[in-house]
PDB file of C-alpha atoms in Angstrom:
ATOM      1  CA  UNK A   1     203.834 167.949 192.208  1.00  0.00           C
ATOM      2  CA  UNK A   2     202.958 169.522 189.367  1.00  0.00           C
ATOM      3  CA  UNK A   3     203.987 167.079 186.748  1.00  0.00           C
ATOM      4  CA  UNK A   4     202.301 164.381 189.258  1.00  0.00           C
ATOM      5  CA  UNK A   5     198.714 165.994 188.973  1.00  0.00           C
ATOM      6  CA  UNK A   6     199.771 166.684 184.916  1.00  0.00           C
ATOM      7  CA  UNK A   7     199.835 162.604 184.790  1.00  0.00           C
ATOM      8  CA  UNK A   8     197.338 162.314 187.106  1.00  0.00           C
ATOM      9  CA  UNK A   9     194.693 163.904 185.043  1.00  0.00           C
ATOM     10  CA  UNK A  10     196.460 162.782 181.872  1.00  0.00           C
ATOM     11  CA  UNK A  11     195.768 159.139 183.333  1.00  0.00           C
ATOM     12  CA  UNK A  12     192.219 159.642 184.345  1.00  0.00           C
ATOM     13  CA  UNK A  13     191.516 161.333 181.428  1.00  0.00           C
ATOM     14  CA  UNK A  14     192.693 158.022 179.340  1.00  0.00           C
ATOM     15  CA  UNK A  15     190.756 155.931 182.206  1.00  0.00           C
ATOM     16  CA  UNK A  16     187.162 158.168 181.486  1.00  0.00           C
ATOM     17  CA  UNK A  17     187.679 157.538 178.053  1.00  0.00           C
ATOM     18  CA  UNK A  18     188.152 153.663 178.096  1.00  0.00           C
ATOM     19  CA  UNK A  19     184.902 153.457 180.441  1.00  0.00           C
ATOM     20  CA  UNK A  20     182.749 155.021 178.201  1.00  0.00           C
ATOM     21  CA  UNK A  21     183.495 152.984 175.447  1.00  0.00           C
ATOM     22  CA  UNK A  22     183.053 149.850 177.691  1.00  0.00           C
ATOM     23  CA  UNK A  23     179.636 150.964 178.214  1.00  0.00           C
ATOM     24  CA  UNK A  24     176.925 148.282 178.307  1.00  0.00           C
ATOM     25  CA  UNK A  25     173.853 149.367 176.182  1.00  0.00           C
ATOM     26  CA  UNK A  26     170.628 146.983 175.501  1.00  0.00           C
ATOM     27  CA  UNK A  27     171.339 144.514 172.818  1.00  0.00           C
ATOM     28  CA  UNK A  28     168.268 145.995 170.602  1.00  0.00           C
ATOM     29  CA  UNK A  29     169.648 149.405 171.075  1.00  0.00           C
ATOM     30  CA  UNK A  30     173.321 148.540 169.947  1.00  0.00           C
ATOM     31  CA  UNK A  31     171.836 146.402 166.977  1.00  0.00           C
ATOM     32  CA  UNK A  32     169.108 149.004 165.722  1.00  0.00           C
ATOM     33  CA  UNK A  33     171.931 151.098 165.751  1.00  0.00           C
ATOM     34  CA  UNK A  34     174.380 148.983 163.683  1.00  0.00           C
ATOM     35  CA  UNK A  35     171.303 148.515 161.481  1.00  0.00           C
ATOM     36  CA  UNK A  36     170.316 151.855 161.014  1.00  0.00           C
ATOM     37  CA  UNK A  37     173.767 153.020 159.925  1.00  0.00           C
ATOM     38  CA  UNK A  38     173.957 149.886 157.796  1.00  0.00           C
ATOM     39  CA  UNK A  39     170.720 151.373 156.141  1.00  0.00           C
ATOM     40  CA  UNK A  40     171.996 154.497 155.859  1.00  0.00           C
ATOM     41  CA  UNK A  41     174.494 153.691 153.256  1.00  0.00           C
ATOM     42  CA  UNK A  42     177.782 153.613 155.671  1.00  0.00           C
ATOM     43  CA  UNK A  43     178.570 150.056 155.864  1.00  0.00           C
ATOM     44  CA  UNK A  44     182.226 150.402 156.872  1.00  0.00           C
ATOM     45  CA  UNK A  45     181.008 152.175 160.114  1.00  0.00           C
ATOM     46  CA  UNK A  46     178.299 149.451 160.659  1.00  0.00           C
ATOM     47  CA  UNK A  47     180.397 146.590 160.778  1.00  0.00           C
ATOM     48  CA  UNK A  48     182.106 146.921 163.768  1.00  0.00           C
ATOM     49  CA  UNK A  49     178.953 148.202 165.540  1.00  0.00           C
ATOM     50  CA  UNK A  50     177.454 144.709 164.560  1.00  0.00           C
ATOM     51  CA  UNK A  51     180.822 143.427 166.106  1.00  0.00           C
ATOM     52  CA  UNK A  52     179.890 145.252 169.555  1.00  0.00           C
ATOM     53  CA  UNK A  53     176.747 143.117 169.783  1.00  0.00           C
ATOM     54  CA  UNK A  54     178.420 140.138 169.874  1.00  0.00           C
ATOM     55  CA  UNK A  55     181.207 141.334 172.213  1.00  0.00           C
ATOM     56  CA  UNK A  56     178.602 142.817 175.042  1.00  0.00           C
ATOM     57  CA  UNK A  57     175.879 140.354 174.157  1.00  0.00           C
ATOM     58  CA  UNK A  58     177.225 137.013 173.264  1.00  0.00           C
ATOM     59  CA  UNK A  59     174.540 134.869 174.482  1.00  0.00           C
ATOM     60  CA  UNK A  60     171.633 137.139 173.045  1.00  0.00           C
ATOM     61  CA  UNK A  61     169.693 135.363 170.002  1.00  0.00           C
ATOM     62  CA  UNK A  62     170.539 138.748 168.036  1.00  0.00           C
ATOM     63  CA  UNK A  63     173.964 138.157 168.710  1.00  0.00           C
ATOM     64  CA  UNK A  64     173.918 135.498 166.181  1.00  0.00           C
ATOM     65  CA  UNK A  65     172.109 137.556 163.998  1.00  0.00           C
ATOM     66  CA  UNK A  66     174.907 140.299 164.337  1.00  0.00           C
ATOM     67  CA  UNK A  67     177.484 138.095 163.213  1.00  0.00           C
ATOM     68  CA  UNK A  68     176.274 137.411 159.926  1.00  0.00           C
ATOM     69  CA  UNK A  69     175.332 140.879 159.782  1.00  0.00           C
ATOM     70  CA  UNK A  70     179.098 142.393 160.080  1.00  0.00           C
ATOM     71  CA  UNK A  71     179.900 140.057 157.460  1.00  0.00           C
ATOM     72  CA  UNK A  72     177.757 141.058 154.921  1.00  0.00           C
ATOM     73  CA  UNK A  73     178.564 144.826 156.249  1.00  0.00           C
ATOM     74  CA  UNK A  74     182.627 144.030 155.374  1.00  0.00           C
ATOM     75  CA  UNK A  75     181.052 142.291 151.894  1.00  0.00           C
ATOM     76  CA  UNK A  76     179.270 145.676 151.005  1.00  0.00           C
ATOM     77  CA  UNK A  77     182.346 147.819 152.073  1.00  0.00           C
ATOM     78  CA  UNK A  78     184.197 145.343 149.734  1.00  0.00           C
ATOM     79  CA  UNK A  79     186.308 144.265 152.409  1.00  0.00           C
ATOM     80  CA  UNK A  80     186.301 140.807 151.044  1.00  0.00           C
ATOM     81  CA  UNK A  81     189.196 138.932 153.586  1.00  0.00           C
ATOM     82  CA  UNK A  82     187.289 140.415 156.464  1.00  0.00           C
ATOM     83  CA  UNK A  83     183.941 138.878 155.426  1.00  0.00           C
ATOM     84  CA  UNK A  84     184.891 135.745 154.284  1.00  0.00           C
ATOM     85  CA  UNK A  85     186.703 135.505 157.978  1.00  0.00           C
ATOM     86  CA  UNK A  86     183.463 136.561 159.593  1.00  0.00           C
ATOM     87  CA  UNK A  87     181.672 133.830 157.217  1.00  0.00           C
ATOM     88  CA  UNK A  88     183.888 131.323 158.726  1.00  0.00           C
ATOM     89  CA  UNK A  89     183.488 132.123 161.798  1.00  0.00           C
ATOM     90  CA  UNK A  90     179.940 132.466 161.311  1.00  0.00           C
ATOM     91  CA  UNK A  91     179.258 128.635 160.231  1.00  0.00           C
ATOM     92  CA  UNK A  92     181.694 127.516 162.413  1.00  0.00           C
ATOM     93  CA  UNK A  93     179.902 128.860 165.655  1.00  0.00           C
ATOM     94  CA  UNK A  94     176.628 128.181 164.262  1.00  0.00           C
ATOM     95  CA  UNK A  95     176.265 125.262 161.855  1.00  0.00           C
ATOM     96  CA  UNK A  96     172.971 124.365 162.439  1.00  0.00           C
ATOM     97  CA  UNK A  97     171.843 128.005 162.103  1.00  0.00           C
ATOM     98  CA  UNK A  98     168.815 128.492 159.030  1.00  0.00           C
ATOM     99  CA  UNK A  99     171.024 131.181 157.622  1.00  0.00           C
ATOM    100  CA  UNK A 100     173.969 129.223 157.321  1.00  0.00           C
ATOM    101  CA  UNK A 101     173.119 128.883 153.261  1.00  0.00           C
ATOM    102  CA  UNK A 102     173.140 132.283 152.817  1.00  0.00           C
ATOM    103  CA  UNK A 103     176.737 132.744 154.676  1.00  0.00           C
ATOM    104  CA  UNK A 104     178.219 129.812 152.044  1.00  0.00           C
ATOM    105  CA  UNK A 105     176.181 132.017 149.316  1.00  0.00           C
ATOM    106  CA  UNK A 106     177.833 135.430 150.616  1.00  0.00           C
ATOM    107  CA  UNK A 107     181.329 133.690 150.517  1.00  0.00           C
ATOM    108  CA  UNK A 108     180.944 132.233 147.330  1.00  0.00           C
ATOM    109  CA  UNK A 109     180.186 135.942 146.260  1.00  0.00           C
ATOM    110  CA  UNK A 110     183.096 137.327 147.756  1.00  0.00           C
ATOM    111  CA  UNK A 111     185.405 134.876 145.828  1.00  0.00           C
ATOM    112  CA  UNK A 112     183.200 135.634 142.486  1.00  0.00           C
ATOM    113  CA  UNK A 113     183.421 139.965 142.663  1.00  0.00           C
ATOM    114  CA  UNK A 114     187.211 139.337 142.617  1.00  0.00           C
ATOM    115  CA  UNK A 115     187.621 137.957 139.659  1.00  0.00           C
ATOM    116  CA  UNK A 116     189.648 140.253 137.931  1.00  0.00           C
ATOM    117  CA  UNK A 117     191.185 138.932 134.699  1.00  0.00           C
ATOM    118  CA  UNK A 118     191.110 135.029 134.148  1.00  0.00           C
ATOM    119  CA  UNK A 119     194.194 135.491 132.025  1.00  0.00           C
ATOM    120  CA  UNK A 120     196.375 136.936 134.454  1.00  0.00           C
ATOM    121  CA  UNK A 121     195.066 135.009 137.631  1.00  0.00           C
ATOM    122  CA  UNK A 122     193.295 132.486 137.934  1.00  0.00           C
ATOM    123  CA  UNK A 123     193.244 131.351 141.398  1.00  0.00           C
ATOM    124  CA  UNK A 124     189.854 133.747 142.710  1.00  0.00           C
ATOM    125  CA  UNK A 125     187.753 132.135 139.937  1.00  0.00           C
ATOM    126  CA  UNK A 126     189.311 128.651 141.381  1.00  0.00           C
ATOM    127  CA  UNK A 127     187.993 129.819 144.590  1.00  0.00           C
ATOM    128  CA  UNK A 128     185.003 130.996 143.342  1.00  0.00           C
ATOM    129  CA  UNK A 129     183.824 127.751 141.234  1.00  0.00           C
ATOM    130  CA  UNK A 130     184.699 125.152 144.447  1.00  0.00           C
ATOM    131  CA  UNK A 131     182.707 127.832 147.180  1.00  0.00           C
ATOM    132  CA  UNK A 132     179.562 127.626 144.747  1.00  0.00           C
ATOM    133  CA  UNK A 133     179.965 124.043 144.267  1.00  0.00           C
ATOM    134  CA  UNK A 134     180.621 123.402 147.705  1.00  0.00           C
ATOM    135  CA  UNK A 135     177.190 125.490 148.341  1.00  0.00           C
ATOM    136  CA  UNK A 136     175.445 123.741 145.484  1.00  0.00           C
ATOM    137  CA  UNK A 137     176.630 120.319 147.223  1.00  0.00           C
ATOM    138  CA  UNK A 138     175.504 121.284 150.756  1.00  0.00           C
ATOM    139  CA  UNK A 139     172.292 122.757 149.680  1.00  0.00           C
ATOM    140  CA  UNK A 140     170.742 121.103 146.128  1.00  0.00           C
ATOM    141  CA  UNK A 141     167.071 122.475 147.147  1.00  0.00           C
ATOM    142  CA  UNK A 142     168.188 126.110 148.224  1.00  0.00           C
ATOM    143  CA  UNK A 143     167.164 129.350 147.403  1.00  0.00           C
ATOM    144  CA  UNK A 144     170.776 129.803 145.732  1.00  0.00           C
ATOM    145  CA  UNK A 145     170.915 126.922 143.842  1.00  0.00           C
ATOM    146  CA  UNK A 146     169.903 128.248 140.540  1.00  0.00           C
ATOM    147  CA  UNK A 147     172.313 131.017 140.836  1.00  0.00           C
ATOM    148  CA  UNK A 148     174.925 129.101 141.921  1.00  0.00           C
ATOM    149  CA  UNK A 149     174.416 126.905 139.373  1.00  0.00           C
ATOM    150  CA  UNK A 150     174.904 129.458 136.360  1.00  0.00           C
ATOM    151  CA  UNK A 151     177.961 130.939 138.165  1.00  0.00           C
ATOM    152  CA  UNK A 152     179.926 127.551 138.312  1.00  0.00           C
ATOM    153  CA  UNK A 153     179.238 127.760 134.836  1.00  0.00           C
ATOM    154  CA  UNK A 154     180.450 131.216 134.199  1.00  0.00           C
ATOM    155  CA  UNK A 155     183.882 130.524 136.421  1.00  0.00           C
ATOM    156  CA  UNK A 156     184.344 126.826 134.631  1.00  0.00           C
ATOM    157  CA  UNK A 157     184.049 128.741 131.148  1.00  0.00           C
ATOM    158  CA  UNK A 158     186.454 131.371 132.643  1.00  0.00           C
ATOM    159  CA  UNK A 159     189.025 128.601 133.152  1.00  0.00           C
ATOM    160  CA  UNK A 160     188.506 126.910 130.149  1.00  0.00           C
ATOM    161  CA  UNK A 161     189.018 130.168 128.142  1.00  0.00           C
ATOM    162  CA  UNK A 162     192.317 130.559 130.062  1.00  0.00           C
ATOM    163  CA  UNK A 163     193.108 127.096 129.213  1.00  0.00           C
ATOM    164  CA  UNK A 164     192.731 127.414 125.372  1.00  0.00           C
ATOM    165  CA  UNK A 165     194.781 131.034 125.521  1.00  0.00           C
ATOM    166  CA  UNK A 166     197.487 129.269 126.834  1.00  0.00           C
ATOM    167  CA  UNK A 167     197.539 126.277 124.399  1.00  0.00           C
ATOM    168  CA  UNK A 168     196.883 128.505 121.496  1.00  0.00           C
ATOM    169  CA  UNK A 169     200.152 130.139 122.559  1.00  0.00           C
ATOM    170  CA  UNK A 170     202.126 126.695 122.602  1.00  0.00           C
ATOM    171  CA  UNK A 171     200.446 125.885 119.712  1.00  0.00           C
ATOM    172  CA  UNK A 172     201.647 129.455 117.818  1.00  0.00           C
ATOM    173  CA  UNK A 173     205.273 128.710 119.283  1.00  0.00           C
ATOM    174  CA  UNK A 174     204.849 124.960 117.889  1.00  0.00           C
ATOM    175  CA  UNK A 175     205.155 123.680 121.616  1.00  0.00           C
ATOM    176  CA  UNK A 176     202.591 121.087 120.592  1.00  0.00           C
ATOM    177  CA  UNK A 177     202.641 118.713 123.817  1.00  0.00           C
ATOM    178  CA  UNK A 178     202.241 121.710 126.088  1.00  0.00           C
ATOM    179  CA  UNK A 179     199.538 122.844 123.619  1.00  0.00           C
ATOM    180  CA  UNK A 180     197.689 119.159 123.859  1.00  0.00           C
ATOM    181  CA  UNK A 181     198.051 119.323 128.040  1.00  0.00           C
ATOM    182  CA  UNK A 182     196.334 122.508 127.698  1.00  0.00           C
ATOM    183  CA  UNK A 183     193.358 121.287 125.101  1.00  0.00           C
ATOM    184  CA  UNK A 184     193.469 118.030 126.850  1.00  0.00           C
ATOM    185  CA  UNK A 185     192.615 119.816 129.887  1.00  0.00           C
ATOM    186  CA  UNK A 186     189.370 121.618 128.496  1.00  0.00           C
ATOM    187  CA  UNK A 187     188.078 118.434 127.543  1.00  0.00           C
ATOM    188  CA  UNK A 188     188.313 116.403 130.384  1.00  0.00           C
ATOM    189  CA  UNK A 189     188.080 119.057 133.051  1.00  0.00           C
ATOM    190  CA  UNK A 190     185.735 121.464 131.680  1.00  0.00           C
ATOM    191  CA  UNK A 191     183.764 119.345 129.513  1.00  0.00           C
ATOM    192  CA  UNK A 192     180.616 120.539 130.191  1.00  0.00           C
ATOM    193  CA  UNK A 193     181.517 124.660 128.622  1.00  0.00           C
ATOM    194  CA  UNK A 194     181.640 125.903 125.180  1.00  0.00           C
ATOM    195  CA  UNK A 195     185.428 125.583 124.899  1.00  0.00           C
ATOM    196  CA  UNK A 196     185.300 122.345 124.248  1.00  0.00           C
ATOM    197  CA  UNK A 197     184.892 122.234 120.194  1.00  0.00           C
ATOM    198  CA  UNK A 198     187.264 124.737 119.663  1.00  0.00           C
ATOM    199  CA  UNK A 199     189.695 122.614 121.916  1.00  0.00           C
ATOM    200  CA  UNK A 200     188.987 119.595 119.609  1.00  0.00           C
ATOM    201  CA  UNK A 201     189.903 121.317 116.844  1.00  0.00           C
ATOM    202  CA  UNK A 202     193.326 122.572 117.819  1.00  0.00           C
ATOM    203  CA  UNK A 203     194.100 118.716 118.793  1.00  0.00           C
ATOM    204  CA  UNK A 204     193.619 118.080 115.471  1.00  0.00           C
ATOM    205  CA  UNK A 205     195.805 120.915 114.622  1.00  0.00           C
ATOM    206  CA  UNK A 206     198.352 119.479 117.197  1.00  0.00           C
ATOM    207  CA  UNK A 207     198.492 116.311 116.406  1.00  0.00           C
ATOM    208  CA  UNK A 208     198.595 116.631 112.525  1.00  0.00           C
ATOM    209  CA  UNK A 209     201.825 119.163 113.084  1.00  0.00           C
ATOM    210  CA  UNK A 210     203.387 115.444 114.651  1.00  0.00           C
ATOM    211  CA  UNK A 211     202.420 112.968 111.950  1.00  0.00           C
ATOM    212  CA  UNK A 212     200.258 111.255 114.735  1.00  0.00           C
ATOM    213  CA  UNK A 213     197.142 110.361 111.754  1.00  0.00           C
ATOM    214  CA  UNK A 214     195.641 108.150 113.688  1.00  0.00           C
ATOM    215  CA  UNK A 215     195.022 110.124 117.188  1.00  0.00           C
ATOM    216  CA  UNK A 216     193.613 112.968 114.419  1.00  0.00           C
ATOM    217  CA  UNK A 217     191.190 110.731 113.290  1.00  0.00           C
ATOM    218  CA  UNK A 218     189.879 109.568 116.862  1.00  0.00           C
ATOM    219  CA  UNK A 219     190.040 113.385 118.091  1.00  0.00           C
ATOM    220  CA  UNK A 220     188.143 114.382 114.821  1.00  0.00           C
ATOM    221  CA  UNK A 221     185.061 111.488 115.756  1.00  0.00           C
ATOM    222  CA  UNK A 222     184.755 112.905 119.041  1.00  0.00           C
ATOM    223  CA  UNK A 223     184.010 116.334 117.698  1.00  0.00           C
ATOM    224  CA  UNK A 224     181.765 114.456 114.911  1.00  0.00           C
ATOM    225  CA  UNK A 225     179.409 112.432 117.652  1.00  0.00           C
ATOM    226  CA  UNK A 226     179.857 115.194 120.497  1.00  0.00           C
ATOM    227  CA  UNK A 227     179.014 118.324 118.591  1.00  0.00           C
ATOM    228  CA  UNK A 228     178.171 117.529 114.936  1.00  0.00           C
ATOM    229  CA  UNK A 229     176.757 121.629 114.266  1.00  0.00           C
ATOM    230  CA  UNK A 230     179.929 123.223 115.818  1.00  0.00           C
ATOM    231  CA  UNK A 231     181.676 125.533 113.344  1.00  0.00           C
ATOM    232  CA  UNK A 232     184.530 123.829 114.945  1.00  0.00           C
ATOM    233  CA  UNK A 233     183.795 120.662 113.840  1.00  0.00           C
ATOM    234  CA  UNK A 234     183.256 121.937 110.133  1.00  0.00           C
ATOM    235  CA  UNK A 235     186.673 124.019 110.182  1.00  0.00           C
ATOM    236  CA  UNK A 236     187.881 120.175 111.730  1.00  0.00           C
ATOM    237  CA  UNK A 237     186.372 118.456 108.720  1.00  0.00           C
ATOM    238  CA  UNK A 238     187.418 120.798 106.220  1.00  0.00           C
ATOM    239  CA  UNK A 239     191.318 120.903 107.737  1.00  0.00           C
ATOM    240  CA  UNK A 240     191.066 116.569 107.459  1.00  0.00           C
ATOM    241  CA  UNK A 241     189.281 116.526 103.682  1.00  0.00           C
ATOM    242  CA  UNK A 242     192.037 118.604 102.178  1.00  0.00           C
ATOM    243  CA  UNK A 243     195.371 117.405 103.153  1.00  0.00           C
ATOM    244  CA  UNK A 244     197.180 118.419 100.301  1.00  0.00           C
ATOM    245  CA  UNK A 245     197.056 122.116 100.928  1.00  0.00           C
ATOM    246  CA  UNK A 246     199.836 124.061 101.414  1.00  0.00           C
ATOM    247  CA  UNK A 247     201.192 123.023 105.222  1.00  0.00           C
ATOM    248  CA  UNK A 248     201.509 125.464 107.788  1.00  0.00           C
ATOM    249  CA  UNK A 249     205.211 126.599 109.291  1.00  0.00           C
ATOM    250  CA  UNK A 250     206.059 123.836 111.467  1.00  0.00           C
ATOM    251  CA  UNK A 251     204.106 120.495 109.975  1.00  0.00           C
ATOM    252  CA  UNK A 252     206.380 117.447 109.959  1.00  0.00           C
ATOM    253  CA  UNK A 253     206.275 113.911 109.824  1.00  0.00           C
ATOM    254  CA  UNK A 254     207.018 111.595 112.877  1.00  0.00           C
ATOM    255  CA  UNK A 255     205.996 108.221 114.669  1.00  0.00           C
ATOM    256  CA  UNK A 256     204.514 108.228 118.033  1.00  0.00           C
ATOM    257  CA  UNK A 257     207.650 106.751 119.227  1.00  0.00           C
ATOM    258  CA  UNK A 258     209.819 109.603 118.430  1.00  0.00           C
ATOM    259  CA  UNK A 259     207.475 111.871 119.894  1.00  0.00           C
ATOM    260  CA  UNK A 260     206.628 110.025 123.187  1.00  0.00           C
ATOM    261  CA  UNK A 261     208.937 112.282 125.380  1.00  0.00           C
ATOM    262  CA  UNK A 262     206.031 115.624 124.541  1.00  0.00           C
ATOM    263  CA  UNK A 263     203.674 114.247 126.426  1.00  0.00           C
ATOM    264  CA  UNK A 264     205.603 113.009 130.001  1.00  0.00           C
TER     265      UNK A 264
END
């Protein structure tokens, strides 16, 4: 009997406990709450109070407005998967909603304040550059657009510095049709960064190390017409105007023919 009454209790005890979390409070109270400890500087507490008004309230207009809310509490607690879920979810349940720009700007950030080091990893800058251009896309007169803007630009430049790292290190090793993937790359993909004279001029470099004259000389107008001022372009001229100095380790003659099988 005594062990029955021990679980008794023990049970209703549990039950008490479960009912006063289930609780329904007014929607304002439970989000001036969430708000107010958002405020306060504790946004790893607020966000799943902004999750309660959603769960008690769903229909309520500051439901919505509790939604985005948790998300951006997860995004200040640098909880970055949980945000970008709740950003998802967000524009998924409500895509006509006025605040939907701000949730693709939010996610976009999310992406961007990961980016770590370019060299090592590049995928967050990846996901970075396509979330701002997929908010750029959706929203060409927003109030992010001008940011967004300059951080596509910062992530493509990210990408294009990883880009010439790698093909200065096939380059160094004389791997010179990795090197020209890599430089190729740069100027077709990220043509619009400052990468892309430096990239010219280690074609040049490439291609010279393989006897291949004549795709030096088209690489070397490029540079010319593109970006005449480049210090690039003069260390380009200079390199063709004197090409009986002494020859770095690894220059050597051969047709395009012989060479076709470095750039499958």
């Amino acid at each position: 009997m005594i062990v029955l009454a021990s679980t008794a209790l023990l049970v209703a005890g549990c039950s008490s406990t479960e009912v006063e979390e289930q609780v329904e409070r007014p929607v304002e109270q439970l989000y001036n709450e969430a708000l107010n400890t958002a405020l306060a500087g504790n946004a790893k507490k607020a966000a799943p109070k902004f999750e309660e008004v959603e769960r008690q309230h769903p229909y309520s207009s500051l439901a919505v407005r509790a939604q985005l809310m948790a998300a951006w509490a997860f995004y200040q607690d640098n909880n970055y998967p949980r945000a970008i879920a709740a950003l998802d979810r967000f524009v998924e349940l409500n895509p006509a909603d006025e605040r939907v720009e701000y949730a693709y700007y939010l996610k976009a950030l999310c992406y961007y304040e990961q980016i770590v080091d370019v060299q090592r990893d590049a995928e967050m800058t990846k996901l970075a550059m396509q979330a701002f251009e997929e908010l750029v896309r959706r929203f060409p007169d927003g109030d992010y657009f001008r940011d967004a803007t300059l951080k596509i630009d910062l992530t493509r430049s990210h990408l294009a510095g990883k880009e010439m790292a790698v093909g200065r290190f096939y380059l160094s090793k004389q791997h010179y049709g990795a090197a020209l993937r890599r430089f190729e790359n740069v100027v077709t993909d990220y043509d619009t960064t400052n990468q892309v004279p430096e990239a010219l001029y280690r074609m040049t470099e490439a291609y010279l190390s393989l006897g291949l004259a004549s795709e030096a000389n088209r690489v070397e107008e490029v540079a010319v017409y593109n970006y005449p001022k480049s210090i690039w372009t003069q260390r380009l001229l200079e390199l063709r105007a004197n090409p009986e100095r002494e020859l770095e380790a690894g220059w050597f003659e051969r047709t395009a023919e012989s060479v076709v099988n470095l750039f499958d």
